[in-house]
Amino acid sequence: MYTSVASLYTPEAIAQFPTGQAVDVHFISPENRAKIRVAAYCRVSTDRDEQLGSLENQMDAFRYQVTLHEDWELVNIYIDEGISGTNTRRRVGFQQMIADCKAGKIDYIITKSISRFARNTMDCLNYVRELQTHGVELFFEKEGIDTAASYSEMLLTVMAAFAQEESRSISENVKWGIRKRFEAGREMRVPIYGYRHTDKELYIIVPEEAAVVKEIFTRYVQGETPSEIIKDMTARNVPPPAGDRWKPLQLARMLHNEKYTGDVVLQKHYIESHLTHKEVRNHGEVPLYHIYNAHPAIIDRRLFAQAGAIARMRQVKTGNSSYPYDTMLKCPYCGETLAHGSLYSVYFGGKKVHNGGWGCYGPNGCGRFLIIQNLLDAVMIAAYREKYGKEMERVDYYWLDDLVERIAFKDDQVTVRWRDGGEITMPLPIPHEHFRPDNAAKKYNAFLEKVRSGQTKVKGKFVMGL
């Protein structure tokens, strides 16, 4: 139908081409030429007012350009607002244009520049080649490149590479600016439950919301589960941080938010690549900035640390929960930290044991010691009663962490050393010889051998010792 963009322009338009640019010019009379179905593509990378104004200007310019050609028919102007050009997958307008080309609705695409079309060199070339297989050519106005010309691919490759490098440079400059702001301790203004912002201050405590934050942290640390807390908040009609109801994710984010201690950690996430724009968690790949006492605190750091430790202990995706003893328990034979497991069906006091036991079955464990948690809990509650004259219903991490310096085992006895001085040694309340730690370990080892040999199957994915 044509060999270059010059054949689509009027003689007056051709006269405006830069001096020295080689074009293959020939004319076909309008009456003998079929209408060329033309589409335009426009994109701005932000939704700021000045950018949206630029978008309107691009669209007006393309509409006017089409009217200059009697044999052109405008199919559509495809637009993307506030979308980066480095990844075409998120550009809805762009993808619709490609689909219409494949459907045979478009013959020719005009766009302002390569950088508006794609800043990823391979994406740009791949799309151009794909469109050409469907009989669609493109014209990049700024660079003056028409893909119908024989020299276009070489020029396109070079210009697209420049556009991609420009994108990388801009991305690095933006990241540099963000990191400099972080280094200075300045953070972005993000809404957070318990605080409000003004033009002059980022964190002003909202008393009624702060009281809810304190309550949630305290209850969670004292052993209540998130679902129990949410159920009570809902029953009391306590307003949630957002939406019309409390959600587990809201509670999880609250319990992990260091801002409630008055601190700020900046650059927890970063953009992996200027091409993918994928946001990933920062595990030390780029600097983290911890600003202490940046604003008024709602809770103290110890309560926050305990909440974090409990959340880690109860994270069972990577194994059994280690609540509430965590790493306090050591094997009396080899000194290794005891691991927690759900064990097999064990009965204590006529009831099935649900909280399992602690045994020397870690990576370097000797497998010679296993204590049923019910027995250990009974000793710890009795030791607390003897030390402080108060009764505890259960063993929780918060008071173990506050009060207990060390728990030691020897000869079926448990010694509790307290942080405020002194220690108490108490015998294990063993109802049967099977529950002695050394015998329990032998019985459990026999169970593990049956599992390894295939004689017994286990339902759980994580079994202590396997």
Short mmCIF file of C-alpha atoms in Angstrom, two decimals:
data_model
loop_
_atom_site.label_atom_id
_atom_site.label_comp_id
_atom_site.label_asym_id
_atom_site.label_seq_id
_atom_site.Cartn_x
_atom_site.Cartn_y
_atom_site.Cartn_z
CA MET A 1 0.00 0.00 0.00
CA TYR A 2 2.94 2.31 0.73
CA THR A 3 6.69 2.13 1.18
CA SER A 4 7.33 4.91 3.66
CA VAL A 5 5.60 7.50 5.75
CA ALA A 6 6.38 10.07 3.05
CA SER A 7 3.82 8.47 0.76
CA LEU A 8 1.18 9.17 3.41
CA TYR A 9 1.93 12.86 3.72
CA THR A 10 0.86 15.76 1.49
CA PRO A 11 3.57 17.56 -0.54
CA GLU A 12 3.32 20.43 1.95
CA ALA A 13 3.97 18.11 4.84
CA ILE A 14 6.92 16.50 3.05
CA ALA A 15 8.49 19.93 2.63
CA GLN A 16 8.76 20.12 6.44
CA PHE A 17 11.06 17.07 6.69
CA PRO A 18 14.62 17.86 7.95
CA THR A 19 17.16 18.61 5.23
CA GLY A 20 19.24 15.59 4.29
CA GLN A 21 16.72 12.96 5.42
CA ALA A 22 16.30 10.32 2.76
CA VAL A 23 12.69 9.40 2.02
CA ASP A 24 11.15 7.26 -0.66
CA VAL A 25 8.42 9.46 -2.12
CA HIS A 26 5.67 8.42 -4.46
CA PHE A 27 2.08 9.57 -4.77
CA ILE A 28 -1.11 7.66 -5.27
CA SER A 29 -4.19 9.62 -6.23
CA PRO A 30 -6.78 9.75 -3.43
CA GLU A 31 -9.54 8.33 -5.61
CA ASN A 32 -7.51 5.15 -6.25
CA ARG A 33 -6.31 4.66 -2.71
CA ALA A 34 -8.16 2.78 0.08
CA LYS A 35 -8.56 4.45 3.43
CA ILE A 36 -5.67 3.70 5.77
CA ARG A 37 -6.95 2.85 9.24
CA VAL A 38 -4.78 4.87 11.60
CA ALA A 39 -4.49 4.65 15.38
CA ALA A 40 -2.59 6.91 17.75
CA TYR A 41 -1.03 5.96 21.06
CA CYS A 42 -0.52 8.47 23.89
CA ARG A 43 0.88 7.98 27.37
CA VAL A 44 1.92 10.06 30.35
CA SER A 45 3.76 8.50 33.28
CA THR A 46 2.06 10.49 36.06
CA ASP A 47 -1.43 11.77 36.72
CA ARG A 48 -0.32 15.29 37.66
CA ASP A 49 -2.31 18.11 36.09
CA GLU A 50 0.52 19.27 33.87
CA GLN A 51 1.03 15.75 32.56
CA LEU A 52 -2.65 15.28 31.86
CA GLY A 53 -2.53 18.56 29.96
CA SER A 54 0.32 17.13 27.91
CA LEU A 55 -1.84 14.10 27.18
CA GLU A 56 -4.64 16.31 25.84
CA ASN A 57 -2.12 18.14 23.67
CA GLN A 58 -0.85 14.85 22.23
CA MET A 59 -4.39 13.73 21.41
CA ASP A 60 -5.29 17.06 19.76
CA ALA A 61 -2.10 16.97 17.68
CA PHE A 62 -2.83 13.47 16.42
CA ARG A 63 -6.43 14.33 15.55
CA TYR A 64 -5.22 17.32 13.54
CA GLN A 65 -2.55 15.23 11.84
CA VAL A 66 -5.14 12.73 10.66
CA THR A 67 -7.29 15.50 9.13
CA LEU A 68 -4.34 16.50 6.91
CA HIS A 69 -4.57 13.19 5.04
CA GLU A 70 -7.62 12.48 2.92
CA ASP A 71 -6.78 8.79 2.79
CA TRP A 72 -6.42 8.41 6.57
CA GLU A 73 -9.22 7.20 8.79
CA LEU A 74 -8.83 7.56 12.57
CA VAL A 75 -9.73 4.27 14.24
CA ASN A 76 -9.02 5.24 17.83
CA ILE A 77 -6.67 7.09 20.13
CA TYR A 78 -5.42 4.73 22.80
CA ILE A 79 -4.27 6.33 26.04
CA ASP A 80 -2.63 5.33 29.33
CA GLU A 81 -2.55 7.78 32.23
CA GLY A 82 -0.13 7.64 35.14
CA ILE A 83 1.46 4.36 33.97
CA SER A 84 5.19 3.78 33.58
CA GLY A 85 6.37 2.85 30.12
CA THR A 86 8.99 0.31 31.17
CA ASN A 87 6.49 -2.50 31.53
CA THR A 88 3.78 -2.79 28.88
CA ARG A 89 1.77 -5.43 30.77
CA ARG A 90 0.11 -2.86 33.04
CA ARG A 91 -0.87 -0.52 30.20
CA VAL A 92 -4.52 -1.26 29.45
CA GLY A 93 -4.76 1.13 26.50
CA PHE A 94 -1.61 -0.26 24.95
CA GLN A 95 -2.78 -3.85 25.28
CA GLN A 96 -6.17 -3.00 23.75
CA MET A 97 -4.39 -1.40 20.79
CA ILE A 98 -2.29 -4.52 20.25
CA ALA A 99 -5.43 -6.70 20.41
CA ASP A 100 -7.18 -4.50 17.81
CA CYS A 101 -4.14 -4.75 15.53
CA LYS A 102 -4.26 -8.54 15.76
CA ALA A 103 -7.98 -8.39 14.99
CA GLY A 104 -7.21 -6.57 11.72
CA LYS A 105 -8.74 -3.23 12.73
CA ILE A 106 -5.60 -1.09 12.32
CA ASP A 107 -3.11 -0.52 9.48
CA TYR A 108 -0.87 2.17 10.93
CA ILE A 109 0.08 3.53 14.38
CA ILE A 110 1.48 6.95 15.11
CA THR A 111 3.01 7.81 18.49
CA LYS A 112 5.01 10.71 19.86
CA SER A 113 8.27 8.87 20.57
CA ILE A 114 9.88 5.53 21.31
CA SER A 115 9.93 6.42 25.02
CA ARG A 116 6.14 6.87 24.96
CA PHE A 117 5.73 3.49 23.24
CA ALA A 118 8.17 1.45 25.40
CA ARG A 119 11.38 2.07 27.29
CA ASN A 120 12.32 -1.59 27.32
CA THR A 121 14.37 -2.24 24.18
CA MET A 122 13.33 -5.86 23.75
CA ASP A 123 9.64 -5.11 24.34
CA CYS A 124 9.77 -2.31 21.77
CA LEU A 125 11.41 -4.43 19.07
CA ASN A 126 9.29 -7.49 19.80
CA TYR A 127 6.04 -5.52 19.57
CA VAL A 128 7.14 -3.80 16.35
CA ARG A 129 7.99 -7.15 14.75
CA GLU A 130 4.79 -8.73 16.01
CA LEU A 131 2.69 -5.89 14.62
CA GLN A 132 4.45 -6.13 11.27
CA THR A 133 3.40 -9.76 10.99
CA HIS A 134 -0.18 -8.45 11.14
CA GLY A 135 0.52 -5.86 8.46
CA VAL A 136 0.75 -2.93 10.87
CA GLU A 137 3.52 -0.33 10.64
CA LEU A 138 4.43 2.41 13.11
CA PHE A 139 5.70 5.96 12.94
CA PHE A 140 7.67 7.46 15.85
CA GLU A 141 7.25 11.19 15.43
CA LYS A 142 10.12 12.53 17.54
CA GLU A 143 12.73 10.21 16.02
CA GLY A 144 11.23 10.36 12.52
CA ILE A 145 11.34 6.55 12.25
CA ASP A 146 8.84 4.74 10.04
CA THR A 147 9.01 0.96 10.49
CA ALA A 148 8.08 0.47 6.82
CA ALA A 149 11.47 1.86 5.78
CA SER A 150 14.30 -0.61 5.19
CA TYR A 151 16.67 1.08 7.63
CA SER A 152 14.12 1.39 10.46
CA GLU A 153 15.07 -1.62 12.58
CA MET A 154 18.67 -0.50 13.01
CA LEU A 155 17.56 3.01 14.01
CA LEU A 156 14.83 1.63 16.22
CA THR A 157 17.25 -0.66 18.06
CA VAL A 158 19.64 2.19 18.79
CA MET A 159 16.94 4.70 19.77
CA ALA A 160 15.07 2.17 21.95
CA ALA A 161 18.30 1.35 23.77
CA PHE A 162 18.81 5.06 24.45
CA ALA A 163 15.24 5.31 25.74
CA GLN A 164 15.78 2.34 28.06
CA GLU A 165 19.00 3.85 29.42
CA GLU A 166 17.19 7.14 29.96
CA SER A 167 14.56 5.29 31.97
CA ARG A 168 17.27 3.63 34.08
CA SER A 169 18.94 6.99 34.69
CA ILE A 170 15.67 8.62 35.74
CA SER A 171 14.89 5.68 38.02
CA GLU A 172 18.31 5.89 39.69
CA ASN A 173 17.92 9.64 40.18
CA VAL A 174 14.51 9.14 41.81
CA LYS A 175 15.86 6.39 44.09
CA TRP A 176 18.85 8.59 44.99
CA GLY A 177 16.48 11.37 46.01
CA ILE A 178 14.36 9.01 48.12
CA ARG A 179 17.41 7.60 49.89
CA LYS A 180 18.79 11.06 50.62
CA ARG A 181 15.44 11.94 52.16
CA PHE A 182 15.57 8.74 54.22
CA GLU A 183 19.13 9.50 55.35
CA ALA A 184 17.89 12.85 56.62
CA GLY A 185 15.15 11.04 58.56
CA ARG A 186 12.31 12.42 56.45
CA GLU A 187 9.52 9.99 55.63
CA MET A 188 6.44 10.06 53.47
CA ARG A 189 3.09 11.07 54.94
CA VAL A 190 1.18 7.80 55.42
CA PRO A 191 -2.03 7.48 57.52
CA ILE A 192 -1.61 5.30 60.61
CA TYR A 193 -4.22 4.29 63.20
CA GLY A 194 -3.55 5.99 66.52
CA TYR A 195 -2.05 9.13 65.00
CA ARG A 196 -3.15 12.03 62.84
CA HIS A 197 -1.11 14.35 60.61
CA THR A 198 -1.04 18.09 60.17
CA ASP A 199 0.95 20.29 57.81
CA LYS A 200 3.47 20.91 60.58
CA GLU A 201 3.51 17.58 62.44
CA LEU A 202 3.48 14.02 61.12
CA TYR A 203 2.46 12.23 64.32
CA ILE A 204 -0.09 13.60 66.76
CA ILE A 205 -1.54 10.95 69.08
CA VAL A 206 -5.31 10.37 68.90
CA PRO A 207 -6.11 9.32 72.53
CA GLU A 208 -9.11 7.05 71.85
CA GLU A 209 -7.30 5.23 69.04
CA ALA A 210 -4.06 5.01 71.06
CA ALA A 211 -5.99 3.29 73.86
CA VAL A 212 -7.16 0.64 71.38
CA VAL A 213 -3.59 0.13 70.13
CA LYS A 214 -2.31 -0.40 73.69
CA GLU A 215 -5.13 -2.82 74.43
CA ILE A 216 -4.44 -4.90 71.32
CA PHE A 217 -0.71 -5.19 72.02
CA THR A 218 -1.27 -6.06 75.68
CA ARG A 219 -3.91 -8.70 74.99
CA TYR A 220 -1.88 -10.28 72.22
CA VAL A 221 1.25 -10.44 74.35
CA GLN A 222 -0.73 -11.95 77.24
CA GLY A 223 -1.74 -14.90 75.11
CA GLU A 224 -4.90 -13.97 73.22
CA THR A 225 -5.03 -14.86 69.54
CA PRO A 226 -5.77 -12.29 66.80
CA SER A 227 -9.12 -13.96 66.07
CA GLU A 228 -10.14 -13.66 69.74
CA ILE A 229 -9.18 -9.99 69.82
CA ILE A 230 -11.00 -9.23 66.55
CA LYS A 231 -14.14 -11.00 67.76
CA ASP A 232 -14.20 -8.87 70.92
CA MET A 233 -13.47 -5.61 69.05
CA THR A 234 -16.34 -6.36 66.69
CA ALA A 235 -18.73 -7.20 69.55
CA ARG A 236 -17.88 -3.89 71.25
CA ASN A 237 -18.30 -1.93 67.98
CA VAL A 238 -14.77 -0.53 68.20
CA PRO A 239 -14.13 1.38 64.92
CA PRO A 240 -11.50 -0.40 62.76
CA PRO A 241 -8.50 1.37 61.18
CA ALA A 242 -10.20 1.21 57.77
CA GLY A 243 -13.33 -0.25 56.23
CA ASP A 244 -16.40 -1.40 58.08
CA ARG A 245 -14.89 -4.27 60.08
CA TRP A 246 -11.69 -5.48 61.72
CA LYS A 247 -9.56 -7.76 59.55
CA PRO A 248 -6.66 -10.10 60.47
CA LEU A 249 -4.28 -8.26 58.13
CA GLN A 250 -5.01 -4.95 59.89
CA LEU A 251 -4.12 -6.50 63.24
CA ALA A 252 -0.97 -8.15 61.85
CA ARG A 253 0.27 -4.87 60.36
CA MET A 254 -0.42 -3.06 63.62
CA LEU A 255 1.54 -5.60 65.67
CA HIS A 256 4.54 -5.27 63.32
CA ASN A 257 4.52 -1.47 63.04
CA GLU A 258 7.50 0.00 64.89
CA LYS A 259 6.01 3.50 64.60
CA TYR A 260 3.93 2.76 67.71
CA THR A 261 7.20 2.76 69.72
CA GLY A 262 8.08 6.24 68.46
CA ASP A 263 10.64 4.86 65.99
CA VAL A 264 10.63 4.85 62.21
CA VAL A 265 12.34 2.33 59.91
CA LEU A 266 12.74 3.70 56.41
CA GLN A 267 13.19 1.79 53.14
CA LYS A 268 11.66 -1.50 54.28
CA HIS A 269 10.87 -2.14 50.60
CA TYR A 270 12.57 -1.06 47.40
CA ILE A 271 12.01 -1.29 43.64
CA GLU A 272 13.93 -4.27 42.32
CA SER A 273 14.44 -3.00 38.76
CA HIS A 274 13.47 -0.01 36.63
CA LEU A 275 12.25 -2.54 34.05
CA THR A 276 9.99 -4.70 36.22
CA HIS A 277 9.00 -2.04 38.80
CA LYS A 278 8.54 -4.95 41.23
CA GLU A 279 8.55 -3.90 44.89
CA VAL A 280 10.43 -6.37 47.13
CA ARG A 281 11.17 -6.51 50.84
CA ASN A 282 14.56 -5.18 51.85
CA HIS A 283 16.69 -7.91 53.43
CA GLY A 284 19.86 -5.81 53.41
CA GLU A 285 20.23 -5.32 49.66
CA VAL A 286 19.90 -1.54 50.20
CA PRO A 287 20.36 0.50 53.40
CA LEU A 288 17.72 0.48 56.14
CA TYR A 289 17.38 3.65 58.19
CA HIS A 290 16.18 3.27 61.80
CA ILE A 291 15.25 6.61 63.34
CA TYR A 292 14.85 6.37 67.12
CA ASN A 293 12.42 8.57 69.07
CA ALA A 294 11.21 10.23 65.89
CA HIS A 295 7.79 11.02 67.38
CA PRO A 296 5.67 10.38 70.53
CA ALA A 297 5.29 6.67 71.36
CA ILE A 298 2.04 4.84 72.10
CA ILE A 299 3.62 1.64 73.48
CA ASP A 300 7.05 0.83 74.93
CA ARG A 301 9.72 -1.06 73.00
CA ARG A 302 9.65 -4.10 75.29
CA LEU A 303 5.95 -4.71 74.65
CA PHE A 304 6.57 -4.32 70.93
CA ALA A 305 9.54 -6.73 71.03
CA GLN A 306 7.49 -9.31 72.91
CA ALA A 307 4.67 -9.05 70.37
CA GLY A 308 7.18 -9.59 67.55
CA ALA A 309 8.71 -12.60 69.30
CA ILE A 310 5.28 -14.17 69.85
CA ALA A 311 4.32 -13.62 66.22
CA ARG A 312 7.52 -15.37 65.15
CA MET A 313 6.94 -18.28 67.56
CA ARG A 314 3.40 -18.78 66.29
CA GLN A 315 4.42 -18.66 62.64
CA VAL A 316 3.88 -22.34 61.81
CA LYS A 317 4.48 -22.18 58.03
CA THR A 318 8.09 -23.20 58.62
CA GLY A 319 7.47 -25.74 61.37
CA ASN A 320 5.81 -26.23 64.75
CA SER A 321 4.93 -23.30 66.98
CA SER A 322 7.59 -22.66 69.62
CA TYR A 323 5.26 -20.74 71.94
CA PRO A 324 5.75 -19.98 74.82
CA TYR A 325 9.27 -21.20 75.66
CA ASP A 326 10.96 -20.26 72.38
CA THR A 327 14.72 -20.89 72.84
CA MET A 328 14.77 -21.02 76.67
CA LEU A 329 15.02 -24.80 76.97
CA LYS A 330 18.34 -26.66 76.60
CA CYS A 331 19.12 -30.37 76.53
CA PRO A 332 20.76 -31.52 79.82
CA TYR A 333 22.90 -34.02 77.88
CA CYS A 334 24.34 -32.05 74.96
CA GLY A 335 23.27 -28.45 75.57
CA GLU A 336 21.38 -28.04 72.30
CA THR A 337 18.21 -25.91 72.19
CA LEU A 338 15.11 -28.08 72.48
CA ALA A 339 12.66 -28.13 69.58
CA HIS A 340 8.89 -28.17 69.94
CA GLY A 341 6.70 -30.76 68.23
CA SER A 342 3.14 -32.02 68.20
CA LEU A 343 4.33 -35.60 68.78
CA TYR A 344 2.07 -38.62 68.47
CA SER A 345 -1.09 -39.24 70.53
CA VAL A 346 -0.04 -38.77 74.17
CA TYR A 347 -2.40 -38.80 77.13
CA PHE A 348 -1.79 -37.00 80.40
CA GLY A 349 -4.21 -37.18 83.33
CA GLY A 350 -6.69 -39.09 81.19
CA LYS A 351 -6.72 -36.32 78.54
CA LYS A 352 -5.01 -36.19 75.17
CA VAL A 353 -1.98 -33.91 75.10
CA HIS A 354 -2.53 -31.17 72.51
CA ASN A 355 0.49 -28.95 73.04
CA GLY A 356 3.08 -31.65 72.37
CA GLY A 357 6.52 -31.68 73.84
CA TRP A 358 10.05 -30.30 73.75
CA GLY A 359 12.85 -32.61 72.66
CA CYS A 360 16.46 -32.58 71.56
CA TYR A 361 15.54 -33.07 67.91
CA GLY A 362 16.98 -30.01 66.22
CA PRO A 363 19.62 -30.23 63.44
CA ASN A 364 22.35 -31.18 65.94
CA GLY A 365 20.15 -32.79 68.58
CA CYS A 366 21.16 -35.96 70.41
CA GLY A 367 17.62 -37.37 70.65
CA ARG A 368 18.05 -38.36 74.30
CA PHE A 369 15.70 -35.93 76.03
CA LEU A 370 11.96 -35.21 75.54
CA ILE A 371 9.71 -33.46 78.05
CA ILE A 372 5.91 -33.35 77.68
CA GLN A 373 4.85 -29.68 77.76
CA ASN A 374 1.92 -30.34 80.14
CA LEU A 375 4.42 -31.54 82.77
CA LEU A 376 6.70 -28.55 82.24
CA ASP A 377 3.77 -26.11 82.35
CA ALA A 378 2.63 -27.61 85.67
CA VAL A 379 6.11 -27.09 87.16
CA MET A 380 6.38 -23.50 85.90
CA ILE A 381 2.95 -22.52 87.29
CA ALA A 382 3.86 -24.10 90.64
CA ALA A 383 7.24 -22.31 90.68
CA TYR A 384 5.54 -18.97 89.94
CA ARG A 385 3.07 -19.56 92.76
CA GLU A 386 5.86 -20.38 95.20
CA LYS A 387 7.94 -17.37 94.14
CA TYR A 388 5.25 -14.68 93.90
CA GLY A 389 2.31 -16.12 95.84
CA LYS A 390 -0.02 -15.73 92.86
CA GLU A 391 -1.78 -18.22 90.65
CA MET A 392 -1.30 -18.24 86.88
CA GLU A 393 -3.83 -20.02 84.69
CA ARG A 394 -1.28 -20.79 81.99
CA VAL A 395 2.29 -20.25 80.97
CA ASP A 396 2.71 -17.27 78.65
CA TYR A 397 5.79 -15.86 77.00
CA TYR A 398 5.42 -12.34 78.39
CA TRP A 399 5.98 -13.32 82.03
CA LEU A 400 8.60 -15.92 81.18
CA ASP A 401 10.49 -13.21 79.29
CA ASP A 402 10.05 -10.68 82.12
CA LEU A 403 10.78 -12.94 85.09
CA VAL A 404 12.73 -16.07 84.14
CA GLU A 405 16.47 -15.98 83.46
CA ARG A 406 16.97 -19.71 82.89
CA ILE A 407 15.19 -23.10 82.97
CA ALA A 408 17.43 -26.13 83.57
CA PHE A 409 16.79 -29.90 83.70
CA LYS A 410 18.55 -32.59 85.74
CA ASP A 411 17.47 -35.98 87.10
CA ASP A 412 13.75 -35.46 86.44
CA GLN A 413 13.90 -32.08 88.14
CA VAL A 414 13.41 -28.54 86.84
CA THR A 415 15.38 -25.57 88.17
CA VAL A 416 13.98 -22.10 87.51
CA ARG A 417 16.41 -19.21 87.94
CA TRP A 418 14.69 -15.82 88.33
CA ARG A 419 15.84 -12.50 86.92
CA ASP A 420 15.40 -10.76 90.27
CA GLY A 421 17.60 -13.33 92.03
CA GLY A 422 17.22 -16.80 93.54
CA GLU A 423 16.10 -20.08 92.04
CA ILE A 424 13.59 -22.83 92.68
CA THR A 425 14.10 -26.56 91.98
CA MET A 426 11.01 -28.74 91.66
CA PRO A 427 10.42 -32.36 90.61
CA LEU A 428 8.52 -33.15 87.44
CA PRO A 429 5.01 -34.45 88.25
CA ILE A 430 5.50 -37.74 86.37
CA PRO A 431 2.30 -39.86 86.40
CA HIS A 432 3.96 -42.86 84.71
CA GLU A 433 7.46 -44.07 83.80
CA HIS A 434 6.65 -43.50 80.13
CA PHE A 435 6.66 -39.74 80.84
CA ARG A 436 10.18 -39.58 82.24
CA PRO A 437 12.16 -37.46 79.73
CA ASP A 438 14.67 -40.20 78.88
CA ASN A 439 11.95 -42.85 78.46
CA ALA A 440 9.76 -40.47 76.46
CA ALA A 441 12.72 -39.86 74.13
CA LYS A 442 13.27 -43.61 73.63
CA LYS A 443 9.59 -44.16 72.85
CA TYR A 444 9.56 -41.23 70.45
CA ASN A 445 12.74 -42.47 68.74
CA ALA A 446 11.05 -45.82 68.13
CA PHE A 447 8.11 -43.93 66.60
CA LEU A 448 10.48 -41.97 64.32
CA GLU A 449 12.14 -45.21 63.14
CA LYS A 450 8.75 -46.59 62.12
CA VAL A 451 8.04 -43.38 60.17
CA ARG A 452 11.42 -43.50 58.42
CA SER A 453 11.01 -47.17 57.53
CA GLY A 454 7.52 -46.62 56.16
CA GLN A 455 5.73 -48.70 58.79
CA THR A 456 3.90 -45.61 60.09
CA LYS A 457 2.63 -42.54 58.26
CA VAL A 458 2.26 -39.06 59.72
CA LYS A 459 -0.35 -36.51 58.72
CA GLY A 460 1.60 -33.37 59.60
CA LYS A 461 4.18 -31.98 57.20
CA PHE A 462 6.52 -30.96 60.04
CA VAL A 463 7.33 -33.66 62.59
CA MET A 464 9.98 -33.07 65.22
CA GLY A 465 13.05 -35.13 64.40
CA LEU A 466 12.24 -35.82 60.74
#
